[in-house]
Tab-separated table of C-alpha atoms in Angstrom:
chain	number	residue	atom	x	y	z
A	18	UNK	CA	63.024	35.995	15.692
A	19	UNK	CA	64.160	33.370	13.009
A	20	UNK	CA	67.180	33.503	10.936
A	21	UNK	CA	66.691	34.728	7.860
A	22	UNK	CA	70.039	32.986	6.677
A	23	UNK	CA	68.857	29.897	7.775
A	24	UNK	CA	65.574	30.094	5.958
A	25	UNK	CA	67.327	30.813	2.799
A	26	UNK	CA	69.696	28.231	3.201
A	27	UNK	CA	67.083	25.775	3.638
A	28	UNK	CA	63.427	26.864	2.565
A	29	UNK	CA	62.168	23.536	2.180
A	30	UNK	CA	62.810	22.286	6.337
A	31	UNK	CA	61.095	25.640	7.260
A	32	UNK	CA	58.202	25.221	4.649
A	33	UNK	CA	57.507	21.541	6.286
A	34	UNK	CA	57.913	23.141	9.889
A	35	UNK	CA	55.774	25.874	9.490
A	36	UNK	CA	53.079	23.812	7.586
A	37	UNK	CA	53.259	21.115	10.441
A	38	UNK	CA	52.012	24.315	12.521
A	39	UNK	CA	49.477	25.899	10.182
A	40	UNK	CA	51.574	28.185	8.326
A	41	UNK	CA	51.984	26.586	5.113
A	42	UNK	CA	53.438	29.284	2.439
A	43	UNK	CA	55.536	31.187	5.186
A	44	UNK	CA	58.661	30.098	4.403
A	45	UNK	CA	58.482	31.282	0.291
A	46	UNK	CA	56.975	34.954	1.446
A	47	UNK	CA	60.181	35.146	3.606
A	48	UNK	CA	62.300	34.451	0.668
A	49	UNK	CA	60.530	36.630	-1.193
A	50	UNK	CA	60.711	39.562	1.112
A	51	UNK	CA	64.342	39.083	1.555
A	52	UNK	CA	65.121	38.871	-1.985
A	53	UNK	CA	63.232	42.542	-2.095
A	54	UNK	CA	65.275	43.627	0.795
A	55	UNK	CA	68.432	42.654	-1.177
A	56	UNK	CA	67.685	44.222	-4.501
A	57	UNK	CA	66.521	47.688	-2.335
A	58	UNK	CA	69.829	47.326	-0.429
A	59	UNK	CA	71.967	47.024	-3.829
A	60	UNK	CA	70.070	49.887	-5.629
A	61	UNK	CA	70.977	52.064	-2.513
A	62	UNK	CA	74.664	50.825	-2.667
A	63	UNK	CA	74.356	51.543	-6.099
A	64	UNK	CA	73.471	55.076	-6.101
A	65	UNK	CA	75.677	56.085	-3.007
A	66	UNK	CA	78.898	54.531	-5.215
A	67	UNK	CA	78.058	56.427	-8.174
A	68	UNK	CA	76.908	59.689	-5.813
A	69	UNK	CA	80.105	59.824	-4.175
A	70	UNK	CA	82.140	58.582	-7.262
A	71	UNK	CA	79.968	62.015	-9.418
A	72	UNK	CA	80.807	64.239	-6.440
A	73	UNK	CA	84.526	63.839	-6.712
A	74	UNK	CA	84.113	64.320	-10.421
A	75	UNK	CA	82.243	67.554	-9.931
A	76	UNK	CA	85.243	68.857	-8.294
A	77	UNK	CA	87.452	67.716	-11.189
A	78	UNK	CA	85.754	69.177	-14.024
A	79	UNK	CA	85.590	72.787	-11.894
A	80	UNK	CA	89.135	72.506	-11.391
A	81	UNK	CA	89.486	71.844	-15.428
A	82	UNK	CA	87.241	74.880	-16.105
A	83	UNK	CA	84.612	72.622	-17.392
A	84	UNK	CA	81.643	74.051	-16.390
A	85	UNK	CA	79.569	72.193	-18.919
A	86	UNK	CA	80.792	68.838	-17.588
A	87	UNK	CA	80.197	70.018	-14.161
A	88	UNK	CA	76.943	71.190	-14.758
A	89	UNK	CA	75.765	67.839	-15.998
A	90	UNK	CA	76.994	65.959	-13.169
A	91	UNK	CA	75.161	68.071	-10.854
A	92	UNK	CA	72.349	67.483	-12.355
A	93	UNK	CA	72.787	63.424	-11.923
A	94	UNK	CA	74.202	64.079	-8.332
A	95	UNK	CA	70.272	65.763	-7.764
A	96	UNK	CA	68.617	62.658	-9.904
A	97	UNK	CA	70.540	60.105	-7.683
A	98	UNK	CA	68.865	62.611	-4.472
A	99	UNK	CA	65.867	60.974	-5.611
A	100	UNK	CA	66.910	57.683	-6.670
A	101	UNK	CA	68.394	57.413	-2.807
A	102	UNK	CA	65.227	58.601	-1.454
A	103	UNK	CA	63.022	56.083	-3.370
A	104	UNK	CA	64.755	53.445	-2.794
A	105	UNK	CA	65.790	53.839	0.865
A	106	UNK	CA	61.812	54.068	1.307
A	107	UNK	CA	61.359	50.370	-0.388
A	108	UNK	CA	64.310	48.906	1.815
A	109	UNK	CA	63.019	49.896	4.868
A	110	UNK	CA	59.372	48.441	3.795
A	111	UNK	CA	60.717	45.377	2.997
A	112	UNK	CA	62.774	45.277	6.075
A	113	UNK	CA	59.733	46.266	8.014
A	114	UNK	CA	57.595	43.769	5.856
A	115	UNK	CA	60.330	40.781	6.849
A	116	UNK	CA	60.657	41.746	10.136
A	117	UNK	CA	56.883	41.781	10.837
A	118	UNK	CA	57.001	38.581	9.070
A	119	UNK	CA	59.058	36.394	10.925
A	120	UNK	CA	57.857	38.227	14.307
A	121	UNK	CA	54.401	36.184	13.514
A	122	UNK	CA	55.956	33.181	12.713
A	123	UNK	CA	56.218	29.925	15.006
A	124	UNK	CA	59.050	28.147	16.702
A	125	UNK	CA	60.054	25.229	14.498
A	126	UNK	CA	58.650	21.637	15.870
A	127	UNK	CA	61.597	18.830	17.046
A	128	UNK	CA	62.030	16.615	14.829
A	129	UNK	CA	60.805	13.750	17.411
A	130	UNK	CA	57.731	15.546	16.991
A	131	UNK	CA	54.640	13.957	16.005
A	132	UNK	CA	52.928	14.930	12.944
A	133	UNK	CA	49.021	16.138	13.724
A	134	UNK	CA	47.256	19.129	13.338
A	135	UNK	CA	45.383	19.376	17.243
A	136	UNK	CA	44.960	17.286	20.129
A	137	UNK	CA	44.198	14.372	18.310
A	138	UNK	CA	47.821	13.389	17.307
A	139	UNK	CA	49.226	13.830	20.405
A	140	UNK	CA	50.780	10.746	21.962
A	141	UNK	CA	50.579	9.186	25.524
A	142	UNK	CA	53.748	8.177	26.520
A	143	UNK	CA	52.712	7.508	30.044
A	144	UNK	CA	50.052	7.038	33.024
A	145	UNK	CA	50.006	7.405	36.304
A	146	UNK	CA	46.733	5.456	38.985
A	147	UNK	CA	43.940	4.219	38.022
A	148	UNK	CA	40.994	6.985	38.233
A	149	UNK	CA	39.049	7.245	41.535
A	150	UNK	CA	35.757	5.082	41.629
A	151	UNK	CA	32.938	7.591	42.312
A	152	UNK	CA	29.529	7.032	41.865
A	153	UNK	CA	28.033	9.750	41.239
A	154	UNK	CA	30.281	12.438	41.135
A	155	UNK	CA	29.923	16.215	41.228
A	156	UNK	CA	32.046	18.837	39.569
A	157	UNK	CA	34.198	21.269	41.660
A	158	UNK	CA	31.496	23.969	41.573
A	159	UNK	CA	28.603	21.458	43.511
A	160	UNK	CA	31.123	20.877	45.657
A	161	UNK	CA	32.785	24.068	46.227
A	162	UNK	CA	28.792	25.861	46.384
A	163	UNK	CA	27.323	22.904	48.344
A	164	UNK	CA	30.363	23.686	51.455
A	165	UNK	CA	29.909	26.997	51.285
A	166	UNK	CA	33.157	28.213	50.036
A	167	UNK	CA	33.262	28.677	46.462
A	168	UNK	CA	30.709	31.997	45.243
A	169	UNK	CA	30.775	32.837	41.587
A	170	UNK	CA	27.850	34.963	41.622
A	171	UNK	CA	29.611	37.340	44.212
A	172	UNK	CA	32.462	37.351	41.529
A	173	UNK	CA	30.120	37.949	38.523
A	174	UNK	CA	28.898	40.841	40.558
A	175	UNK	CA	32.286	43.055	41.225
A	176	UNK	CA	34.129	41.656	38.072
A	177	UNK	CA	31.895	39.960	35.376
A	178	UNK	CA	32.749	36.314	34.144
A	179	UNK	CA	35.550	33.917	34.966
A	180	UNK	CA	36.059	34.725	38.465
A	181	UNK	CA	36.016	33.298	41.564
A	182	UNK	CA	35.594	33.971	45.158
A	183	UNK	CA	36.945	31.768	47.627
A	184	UNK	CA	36.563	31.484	51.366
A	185	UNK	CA	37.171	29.649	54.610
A	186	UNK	CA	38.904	26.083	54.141
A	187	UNK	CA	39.131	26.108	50.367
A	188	UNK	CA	40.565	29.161	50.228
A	189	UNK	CA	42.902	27.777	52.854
A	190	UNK	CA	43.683	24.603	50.633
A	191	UNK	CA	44.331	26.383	47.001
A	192	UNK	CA	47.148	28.693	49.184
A	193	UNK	CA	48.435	24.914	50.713
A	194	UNK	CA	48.310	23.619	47.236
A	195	UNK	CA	50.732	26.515	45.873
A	196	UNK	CA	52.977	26.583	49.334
A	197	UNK	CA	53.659	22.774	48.510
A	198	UNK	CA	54.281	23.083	44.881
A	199	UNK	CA	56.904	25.733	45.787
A	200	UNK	CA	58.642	23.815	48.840
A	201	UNK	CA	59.114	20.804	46.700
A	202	UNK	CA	60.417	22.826	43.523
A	203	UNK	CA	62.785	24.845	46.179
A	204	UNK	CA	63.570	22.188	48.606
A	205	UNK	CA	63.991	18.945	46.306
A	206	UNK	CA	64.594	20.091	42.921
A	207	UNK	CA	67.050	22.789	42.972
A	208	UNK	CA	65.153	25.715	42.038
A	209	UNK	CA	65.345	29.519	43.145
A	210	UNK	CA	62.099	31.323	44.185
A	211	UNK	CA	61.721	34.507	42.563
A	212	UNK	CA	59.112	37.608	43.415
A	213	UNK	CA	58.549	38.802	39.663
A	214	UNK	CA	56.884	42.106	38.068
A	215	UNK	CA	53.216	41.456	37.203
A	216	UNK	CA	53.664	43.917	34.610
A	217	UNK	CA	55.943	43.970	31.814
A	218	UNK	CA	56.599	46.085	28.943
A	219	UNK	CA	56.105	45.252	25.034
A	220	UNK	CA	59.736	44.324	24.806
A	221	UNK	CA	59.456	41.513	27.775
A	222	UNK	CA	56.000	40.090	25.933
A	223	UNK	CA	57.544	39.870	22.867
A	224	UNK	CA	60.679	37.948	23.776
A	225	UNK	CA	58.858	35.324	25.156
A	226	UNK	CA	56.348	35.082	21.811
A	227	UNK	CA	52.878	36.673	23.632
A	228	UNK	CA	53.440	39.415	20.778
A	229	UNK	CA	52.662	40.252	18.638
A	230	UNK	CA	50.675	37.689	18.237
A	231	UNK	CA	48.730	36.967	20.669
A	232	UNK	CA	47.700	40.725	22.248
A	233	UNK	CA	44.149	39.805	21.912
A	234	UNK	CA	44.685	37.418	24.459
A	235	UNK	CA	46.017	39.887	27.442
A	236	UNK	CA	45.139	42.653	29.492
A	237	UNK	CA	47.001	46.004	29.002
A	238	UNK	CA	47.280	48.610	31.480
A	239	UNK	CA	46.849	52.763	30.107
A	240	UNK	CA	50.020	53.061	30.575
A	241	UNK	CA	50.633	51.013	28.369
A	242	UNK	CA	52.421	47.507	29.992
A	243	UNK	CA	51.073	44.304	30.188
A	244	UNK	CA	49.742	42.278	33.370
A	245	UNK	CA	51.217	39.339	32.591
A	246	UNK	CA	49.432	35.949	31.372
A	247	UNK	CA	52.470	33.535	33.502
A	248	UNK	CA	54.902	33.855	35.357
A	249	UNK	CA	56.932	32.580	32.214
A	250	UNK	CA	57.569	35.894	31.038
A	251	UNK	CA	58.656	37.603	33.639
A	252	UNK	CA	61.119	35.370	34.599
A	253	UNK	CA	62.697	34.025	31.012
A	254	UNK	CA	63.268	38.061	30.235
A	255	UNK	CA	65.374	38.670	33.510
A	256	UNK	CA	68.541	37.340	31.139
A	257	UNK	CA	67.030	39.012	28.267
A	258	UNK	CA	70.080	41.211	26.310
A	259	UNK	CA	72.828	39.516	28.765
A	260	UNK	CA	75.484	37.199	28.086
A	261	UNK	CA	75.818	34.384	31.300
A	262	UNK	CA	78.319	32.313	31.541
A	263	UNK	CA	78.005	29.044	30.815
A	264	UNK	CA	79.663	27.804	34.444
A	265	UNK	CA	76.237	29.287	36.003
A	266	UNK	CA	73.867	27.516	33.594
A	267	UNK	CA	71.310	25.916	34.035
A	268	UNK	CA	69.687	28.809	35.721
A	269	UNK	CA	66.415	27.288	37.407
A	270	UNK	CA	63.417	29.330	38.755
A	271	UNK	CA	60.524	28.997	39.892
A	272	UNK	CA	57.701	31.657	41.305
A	273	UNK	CA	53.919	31.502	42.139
A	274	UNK	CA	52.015	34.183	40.494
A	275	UNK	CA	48.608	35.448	39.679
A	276	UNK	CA	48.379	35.198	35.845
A	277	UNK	CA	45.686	37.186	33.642
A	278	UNK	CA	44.130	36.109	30.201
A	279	UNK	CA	41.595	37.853	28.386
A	280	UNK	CA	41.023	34.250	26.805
A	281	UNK	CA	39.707	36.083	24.032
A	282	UNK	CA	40.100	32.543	21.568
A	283	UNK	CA	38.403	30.706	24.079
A	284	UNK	CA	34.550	31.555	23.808
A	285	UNK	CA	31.879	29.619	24.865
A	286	UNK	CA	34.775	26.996	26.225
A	287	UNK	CA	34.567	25.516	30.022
A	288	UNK	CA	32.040	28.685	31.020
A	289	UNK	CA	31.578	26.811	34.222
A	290	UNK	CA	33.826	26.914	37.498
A	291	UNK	CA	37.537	27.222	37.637
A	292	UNK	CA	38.732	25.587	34.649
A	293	UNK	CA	39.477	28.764	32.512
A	294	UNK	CA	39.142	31.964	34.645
A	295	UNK	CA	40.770	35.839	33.592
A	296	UNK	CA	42.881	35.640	36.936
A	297	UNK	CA	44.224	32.495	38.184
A	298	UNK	CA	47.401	31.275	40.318
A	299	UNK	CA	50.242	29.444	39.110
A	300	UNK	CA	53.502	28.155	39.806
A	301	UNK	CA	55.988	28.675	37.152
A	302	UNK	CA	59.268	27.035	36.229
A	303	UNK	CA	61.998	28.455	34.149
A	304	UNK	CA	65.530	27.047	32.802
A	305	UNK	CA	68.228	28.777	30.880
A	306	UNK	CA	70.837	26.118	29.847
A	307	UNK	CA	73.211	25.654	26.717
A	308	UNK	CA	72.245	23.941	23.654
A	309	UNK	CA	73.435	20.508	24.687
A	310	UNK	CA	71.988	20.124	28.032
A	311	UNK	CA	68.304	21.636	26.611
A	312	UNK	CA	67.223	18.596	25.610
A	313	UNK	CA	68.147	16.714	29.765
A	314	UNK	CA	66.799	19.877	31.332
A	315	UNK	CA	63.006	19.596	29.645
A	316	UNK	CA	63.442	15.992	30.593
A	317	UNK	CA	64.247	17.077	34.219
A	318	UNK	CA	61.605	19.737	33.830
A	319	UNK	CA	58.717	17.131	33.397
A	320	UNK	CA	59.189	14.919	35.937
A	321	UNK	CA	59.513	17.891	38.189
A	322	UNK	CA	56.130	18.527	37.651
A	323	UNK	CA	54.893	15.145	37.667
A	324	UNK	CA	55.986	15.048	41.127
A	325	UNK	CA	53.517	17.081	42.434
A	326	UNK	CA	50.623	14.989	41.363
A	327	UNK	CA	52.057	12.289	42.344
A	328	UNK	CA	52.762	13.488	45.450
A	329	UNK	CA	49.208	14.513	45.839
A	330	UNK	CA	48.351	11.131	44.327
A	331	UNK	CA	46.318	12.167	41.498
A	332	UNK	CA	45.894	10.127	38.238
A	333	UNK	CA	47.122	11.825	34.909
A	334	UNK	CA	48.737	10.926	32.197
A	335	UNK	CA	51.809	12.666	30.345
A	336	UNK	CA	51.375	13.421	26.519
A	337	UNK	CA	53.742	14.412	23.923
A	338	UNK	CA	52.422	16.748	21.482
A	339	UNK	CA	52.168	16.777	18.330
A	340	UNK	CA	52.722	19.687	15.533
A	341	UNK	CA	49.837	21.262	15.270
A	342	UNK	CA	49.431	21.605	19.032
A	343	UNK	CA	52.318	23.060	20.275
A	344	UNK	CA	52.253	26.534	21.276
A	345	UNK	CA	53.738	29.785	19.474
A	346	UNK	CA	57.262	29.280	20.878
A	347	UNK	CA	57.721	26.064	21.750
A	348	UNK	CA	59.929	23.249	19.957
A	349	UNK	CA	58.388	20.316	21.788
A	350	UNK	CA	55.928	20.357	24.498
A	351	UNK	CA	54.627	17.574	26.946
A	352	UNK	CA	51.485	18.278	28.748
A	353	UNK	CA	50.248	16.851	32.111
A	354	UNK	CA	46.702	15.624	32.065
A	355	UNK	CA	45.078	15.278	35.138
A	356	UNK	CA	41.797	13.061	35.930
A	357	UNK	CA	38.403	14.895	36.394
A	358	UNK	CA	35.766	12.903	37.370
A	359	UNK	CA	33.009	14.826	36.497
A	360	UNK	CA	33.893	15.139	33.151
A	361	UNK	CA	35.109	11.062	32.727
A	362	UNK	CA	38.320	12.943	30.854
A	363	UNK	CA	42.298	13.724	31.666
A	364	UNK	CA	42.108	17.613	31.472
A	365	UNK	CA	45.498	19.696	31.101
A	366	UNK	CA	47.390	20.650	34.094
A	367	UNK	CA	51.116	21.548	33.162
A	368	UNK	CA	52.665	22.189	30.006
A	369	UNK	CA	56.311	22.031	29.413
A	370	UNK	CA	58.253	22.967	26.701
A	371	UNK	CA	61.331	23.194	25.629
A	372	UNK	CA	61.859	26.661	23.296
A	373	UNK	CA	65.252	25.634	21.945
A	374	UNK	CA	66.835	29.587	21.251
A	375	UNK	CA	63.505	31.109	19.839
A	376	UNK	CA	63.136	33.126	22.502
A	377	UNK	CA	67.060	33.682	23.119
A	378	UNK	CA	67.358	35.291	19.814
A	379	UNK	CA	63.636	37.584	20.560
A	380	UNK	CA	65.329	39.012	23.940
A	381	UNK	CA	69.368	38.544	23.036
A	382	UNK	CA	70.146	36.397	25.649
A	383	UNK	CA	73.472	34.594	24.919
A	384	UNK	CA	75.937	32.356	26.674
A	385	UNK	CA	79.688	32.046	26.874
A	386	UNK	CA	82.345	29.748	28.202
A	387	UNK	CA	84.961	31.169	30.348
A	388	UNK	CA	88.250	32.384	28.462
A	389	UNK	CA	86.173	32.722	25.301
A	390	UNK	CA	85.552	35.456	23.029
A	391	UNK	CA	82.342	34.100	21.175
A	392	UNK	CA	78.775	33.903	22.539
A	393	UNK	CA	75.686	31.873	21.440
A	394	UNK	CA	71.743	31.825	22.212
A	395	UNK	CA	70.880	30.234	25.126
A	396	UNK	CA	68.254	27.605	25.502
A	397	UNK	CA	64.835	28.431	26.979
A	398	UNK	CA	62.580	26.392	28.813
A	399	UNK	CA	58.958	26.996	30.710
A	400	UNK	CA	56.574	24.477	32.245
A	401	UNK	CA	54.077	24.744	34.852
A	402	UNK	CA	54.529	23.066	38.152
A	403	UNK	CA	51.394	23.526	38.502
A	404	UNK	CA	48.481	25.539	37.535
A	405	UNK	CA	47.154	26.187	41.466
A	406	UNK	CA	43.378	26.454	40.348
A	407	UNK	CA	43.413	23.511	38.502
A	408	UNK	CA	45.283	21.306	41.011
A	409	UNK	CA	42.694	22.690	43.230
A	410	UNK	CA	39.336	21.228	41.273
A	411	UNK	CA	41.454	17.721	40.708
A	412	UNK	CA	41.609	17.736	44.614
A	413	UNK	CA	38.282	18.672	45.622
A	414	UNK	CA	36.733	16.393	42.746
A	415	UNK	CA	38.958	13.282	42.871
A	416	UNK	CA	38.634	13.366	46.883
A	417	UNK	CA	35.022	14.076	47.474
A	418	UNK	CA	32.733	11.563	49.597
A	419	UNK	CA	29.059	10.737	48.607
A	420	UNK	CA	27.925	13.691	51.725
A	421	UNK	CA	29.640	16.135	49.605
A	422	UNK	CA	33.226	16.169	51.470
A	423	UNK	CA	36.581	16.479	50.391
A	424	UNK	CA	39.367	14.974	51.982
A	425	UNK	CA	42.562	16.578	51.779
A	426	UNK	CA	45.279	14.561	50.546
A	427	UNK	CA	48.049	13.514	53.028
A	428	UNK	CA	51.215	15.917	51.442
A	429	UNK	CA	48.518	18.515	52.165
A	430	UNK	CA	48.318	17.723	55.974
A	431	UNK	CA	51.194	19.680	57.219
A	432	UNK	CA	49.902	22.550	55.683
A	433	UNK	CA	46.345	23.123	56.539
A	434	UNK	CA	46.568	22.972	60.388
A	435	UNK	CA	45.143	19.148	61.419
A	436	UNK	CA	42.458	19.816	59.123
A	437	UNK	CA	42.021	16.539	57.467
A	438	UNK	CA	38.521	17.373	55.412
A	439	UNK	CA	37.047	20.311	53.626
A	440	UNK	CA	33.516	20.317	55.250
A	441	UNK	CA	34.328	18.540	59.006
A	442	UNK	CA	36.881	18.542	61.007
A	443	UNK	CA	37.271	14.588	60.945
């Protein structure tokens, strides 16, 4: 939730923010409603004061035996009633209006953001190999269909669309993909492995910016939670309403999760194979640090993630986004594009961003130094290290053989059994 002080104190920066993301006007209807809050506020001020102030006087004309005098300030003591009621009913719409109102609005852009309103002004700021030379490759379902271990029509059959059944060696290699995405995040970069809730509550989905939003977008239980859509949420809101101290931050975790999206915005986009499915796996990372180490930690965060394709030795490239192509709650976002040669294009893999104290201030989660009274938003950050399914398709694509074959990277080897191929046992 933004400050409203802040907005008032400087319209202008959050009218050029919130335009950069497609929300131009947002900043003046804030002002607006908050002016209406104000003037609500004082006429209820007013009318208690001169309530309270009749009241007493009530009492003093009785006591002088002037009844006449008393009688009229009744009378304005039961106007005022009204007065009260009326405007007590406008201050809490316009408090409900703002509120609602800065709910729906987006984290404010960097300002080493680039300008752009999509993909197209994003920037490359750097590459990794040189994309495999295949003649004539196939996409991830050929392959996957052609071995004998990838069946989407079985899917379509128990659960409609955008699923996925996998079997035998692939299925083997997707759970080897996550295991070593987890041992390296654990083992080499310092973070803690956490078994996290699948299903949250509104409170949880809106601290981390999925609502109110985005509900369109997610699957909701009858009971009324939320399966959640990454593992993001679940662990960002286990230091929602708590005050750490600062000597234990950062705070880095990671967990591998299934994740669920309606992907409601997304139709008639990558319909075929594993590139956008309703239930997919992913491995998650999380920081909570201070204000001045936010900007290190995304740093950190990136190349953590980069690490895994490069240990798989997959080509991508590492873009920094621009405005207009950042998500809800993020302040500046890199994305990891990984090379799919079926398509001849870098696809998205990972995105980190850094979320400054958007979130912070949605779930209360503060900070504090040892010995000191004050406490301050923490700093939020999220990436993926890496979207399993996806890692999966760059593997079996990028490694394939002209009989149809897929070799299994060498990180991979320790974890699927002397199996050195998907297809043969060569």
């Amino acid at each position: 939730m933004h400050d409203i002080k802040a907005i008032r104190d400087n319209p202008a920066a959050y009218e050029r923010a919130w335009t950069a993301k497609g929300r131009s006007g947002a900043a003046a209807e804030a002002i607006r409603l908050d002016e209406e809050l104000r003037a609500a506020q004082t006429a209820v001020q007013t009318a208690q004061s001169r309530r309270n102030d009749a009241s007493k006087q009530i009492g003093i004309a009785k006591g002088q035996k002037d009844e006449a005098r008393a009688a009229e300030l009744m009378a304005e003591v039961e106007s005022l009633k009204g007065v009260l009621t009326e405007q007590g009913a406008a201050e809490d719409k316009a408090r409900g209006a703002l509120q609602e109102l800065l709910a729906a609005l987006p984290n404010v852009p960097a300002p080493e953001v680039p300008p752009g309103a999509d993909e197209s002004g994003n920037v490359e700021v750097r590459r990794f190999g040189a994309p495999f030379a295949i003649a004539t490759p196939q996409d991830h379902v050929a392959l996957g269909e052609g071995l004998g271990f990838m069946n989407f029509e079985a899917a379509s059959r128990m659960s409609g669309a955008r699923f996925v059944v996998l079997s035998g060696q692939i299925a083997r290699l997707e759970r080897a993909i996550g295991q070593l995405m987890l041992d390296i995040q654990t083992q080499e970069h310092g973070y803690t492995e956490i078994s996290p809730p699948l299903l949250v509550r509104d409170d949880a989905m809106f601290g981390t910016g999925q609502l109110p939003k985005f509900a369109d977008d997610l699957f909701r239980t009858t009971d009324g939670r939320w399966l959640i859509p990454t593992a993001e949420v679940s662990l960002t809101n286990i230091v929602r309403e708590q005050i750490t101290a600062e000597e234990d931050l950062p705070l880095r975790m990671t967990a591998m999760t299934p994740c669920f999206r309606s992907e409601a915005g997304s139709a008639g986009r990558d319909t075929r194979g594993m590139i956008r499915q309703h239930q997919f796996h992913k491995v998650e990372l999380v920081s909570i640090t201070t204000p001045e180490e936010s900007e290190g930690e995304h740093e950190r965060m990136v190349g953590c993630a980069e690490t895994i394709l490069k240990r798989l030795e997959l080509p991508f490239r590492t873009m920094l986004l621009c405005a207009g192509d950042m998500g809800f709650s993020a302040r500046k976002t890199y994305d990891l594009e990984v090379w799919l040669p079926s398509q001849e294009t870098y696809r998205e893999i990972s995105s980190c961003s850094n979320c400054g104290d958007f979130q912070a201030r949605r779930m209360d989660a503060r900070c504090r130094k040892a010995g000191e009274k004050g406490a301050r938003f923490v700093h939020t950050l999220n990436g993926s290290g890496l979207a399993v399914g996806r890692t999966l398709v760059a593997v079996m694509e990028n490694y394939q053989d002209e009989g149809g074959r897929i070799a299994i990277p060498q990180a991979l080897h320790p974890y699927m059994r002397g199996l050195t191929h998907i297809g043969g046992e060569a």
